[in-house]
Amino acid sequence: MADSIQSFKAADLVIQLSSAPKAKPNVVDFGTVFTDHMLTIEWSAAEGWQAPLIGTFGNLSLHPACSSLHYGIQLFEGLKVYRGDDGQLRLFRPMLNMNRMANSARRACLPAFDQSELLECIRRLVEVDQDWVPHSDSASLYIRPTFISTEPSLGVKKPARALLYVILCQAGSYFNTELGALSLWADPKYTRAWKGGTGDCKMGGNYGCSLFAQYEAMDYGCQQVLWLYGEDHQITEAGTMNIFLHWINEDGEEELATPPLDGIILPGVTRQSILELTRKWVEFKVTERYLTMGQFCLALEQQRIKEMFGSGTACMICPIGNIVYQGESLHIPCQDDQPLLTSRIAKELTDIQYGRSPSNWTFLV
Ligand SMILES: *Cc1c(COP(=O)(O)O)cnc(C)c1O
């Protein structure tokens, strides 16, 4: 990190412990019950970053003109802390989240910060609320770093005030094979992201404007939207997950493919990890390439599709069994039994996250 960047420092952290810690519930609906503490760090153009504060979890007080509310000048991150069988708490490649957050901040005209200082503040927050990390090898504590403009005026301009905060909540396991494979609704009439836009940043606006399509997908009996792009109906992402296709490609080669990071794809930590992991196996071709619905339909007809899955921190890896496209329901037959590659990747990644396989991808709390 360049010295020229003004940042808060973890060494200045102020900790004010809650006087009324809550009872810890069993893992409840995701994102509804938060821990006792939160991290807040204020910034202003006039005074720069203030000392980071870990204090009691509670409501924010915002000016009604605040530009995060009016113009969506805000962004977020999502990562998890896992409790291993050895009791040790681990984060999974958290610097990738910190760096992605810094990129999103740059694109949102929010101030820069030192990513490793933020990670150390988050580590301290998790330490304070460590009893909230579930004792389970299928659940975890979800960390939601958030960065909002608190500019108290209506001009559309670079904010002169901002607030970076981090909240924590328990998360159950989304990888549940009993739930079966996902069904996706693919209609090119909606677009999640476009060239030159912000699809590669975790900004709230990308998600708020996807809801309408999500509910239309549900009207068609599907669980998520398969986001297509362009005249040739490129496959881009599934809901809020990156997407992978395991198939025999046009040249007859076994291939695991995912769309390239060309600006409309969110650079997922899970995506990157799956690419690195499977490239190390050297068992089949692993590619970042364009995939179109035309190629997919032809391959399905010729029985060249092996597996398809989505990836992301929330669900880790989620098999896809069905795609509704142009009035047809396309079934991916190999997903009916145990999807072999999906299960193998899920096992290798969870073994790392829960400390069963040693890896330099884990960061100890
Ligand atoms: C967060 C997110 C992902 C997954 O990223 P991870 O870092 O693997 O959690 C994929 N697509 C979208 C649109 C996302 O917001």
mmCIF file of C-alpha atoms and ligand atoms in Angstrom, residues 76-79 97 100 192 199 201-202 206-207 237-242 265-272 311-314 316, ligand 1:
data_model
loop_
_atom_site.group_PDB
_atom_site.id
_atom_site.type_symbol
_atom_site.label_atom_id
_atom_site.label_comp_id
_atom_site.label_asym_id
_atom_site.label_seq_id
_atom_site.Cartn_x
_atom_site.Cartn_y
_atom_site.Cartn_z
ATOM 1 C CA PHE A 76 -20.782 -3.611 0.227
ATOM 2 C CA GLU A 77 -18.826 -6.835 0.637
ATOM 3 C CA GLY A 78 -19.655 -10.312 1.868
ATOM 4 C CA LEU A 79 -17.372 -12.860 3.496
ATOM 5 C CA ASN A 97 -12.665 -8.952 -0.473
ATOM 6 C CA ARG A 100 -12.518 -5.674 -4.305
ATOM 7 C CA ARG A 192 -27.952 -7.252 -14.921
ATOM 8 C CA GLY A 199 -21.467 -4.950 -12.808
ATOM 9 C CA CYS A 201 -18.493 -3.783 -8.367
ATOM 10 C CA LYS A 202 -20.596 -4.853 -5.384
ATOM 11 C CA ASN A 206 -26.961 -3.660 -9.079
ATOM 12 C CA TYR A 207 -29.083 -5.750 -6.714
ATOM 13 C CA GLU A 237 -24.239 -14.946 -14.021
ATOM 14 C CA ALA A 238 -26.973 -16.817 -12.147
ATOM 15 C CA GLY A 239 -28.819 -14.647 -9.615
ATOM 16 C CA THR A 240 -25.982 -13.259 -7.501
ATOM 17 C CA MET A 241 -23.603 -16.075 -8.335
ATOM 18 C CA ASN A 242 -20.899 -16.619 -10.912
ATOM 19 C CA ILE A 265 -18.972 -10.160 -14.333
ATOM 20 C CA LEU A 266 -18.540 -9.767 -10.572
ATOM 21 C CA PRO A 267 -15.016 -11.040 -9.775
ATOM 22 C CA GLY A 268 -16.052 -13.620 -7.176
ATOM 23 C CA VAL A 269 -13.607 -14.937 -4.596
ATOM 24 C CA THR A 270 -15.246 -18.352 -4.929
ATOM 25 C CA ARG A 271 -14.976 -18.109 -8.744
ATOM 26 C CA GLN A 272 -11.264 -17.326 -8.555
ATOM 27 C CA SER A 311 -20.627 -20.064 -7.091
ATOM 28 C CA GLY A 312 -20.547 -17.441 -4.348
ATOM 29 C CA THR A 313 -19.785 -16.984 -0.656
ATOM 30 C CA ALA A 314 -23.442 -17.336 0.371
ATOM 31 C CA MET A 316 -20.469 -21.641 -2.026
HETATM 32 C C1 LIG B 1 -20.934 -11.448 -4.512
HETATM 33 C C2 LIG B 1 -21.290 -11.885 -5.879
HETATM 34 C C3 LIG B 1 -20.763 -13.039 -6.469
HETATM 35 C C4 LIG B 1 -19.905 -14.010 -5.715
HETATM 36 O O1 LIG B 1 -18.727 -13.467 -5.212
HETATM 37 P P1 LIG B 1 -17.970 -14.226 -4.020
HETATM 38 O O2 LIG B 1 -16.796 -13.353 -3.743
HETATM 39 O O3 LIG B 1 -17.586 -15.557 -4.535
HETATM 40 O O4 LIG B 1 -18.927 -14.291 -2.890
HETATM 41 C C5 LIG B 1 -21.086 -13.321 -7.785
HETATM 42 N N1 LIG B 1 -21.922 -12.526 -8.495
HETATM 43 C C6 LIG B 1 -22.456 -11.418 -7.962
HETATM 44 C C7 LIG B 1 -23.348 -10.582 -8.805
HETATM 45 C C8 LIG B 1 -22.168 -11.062 -6.636
HETATM 46 O O5 LIG B 1 -22.707 -9.981 -6.101
#
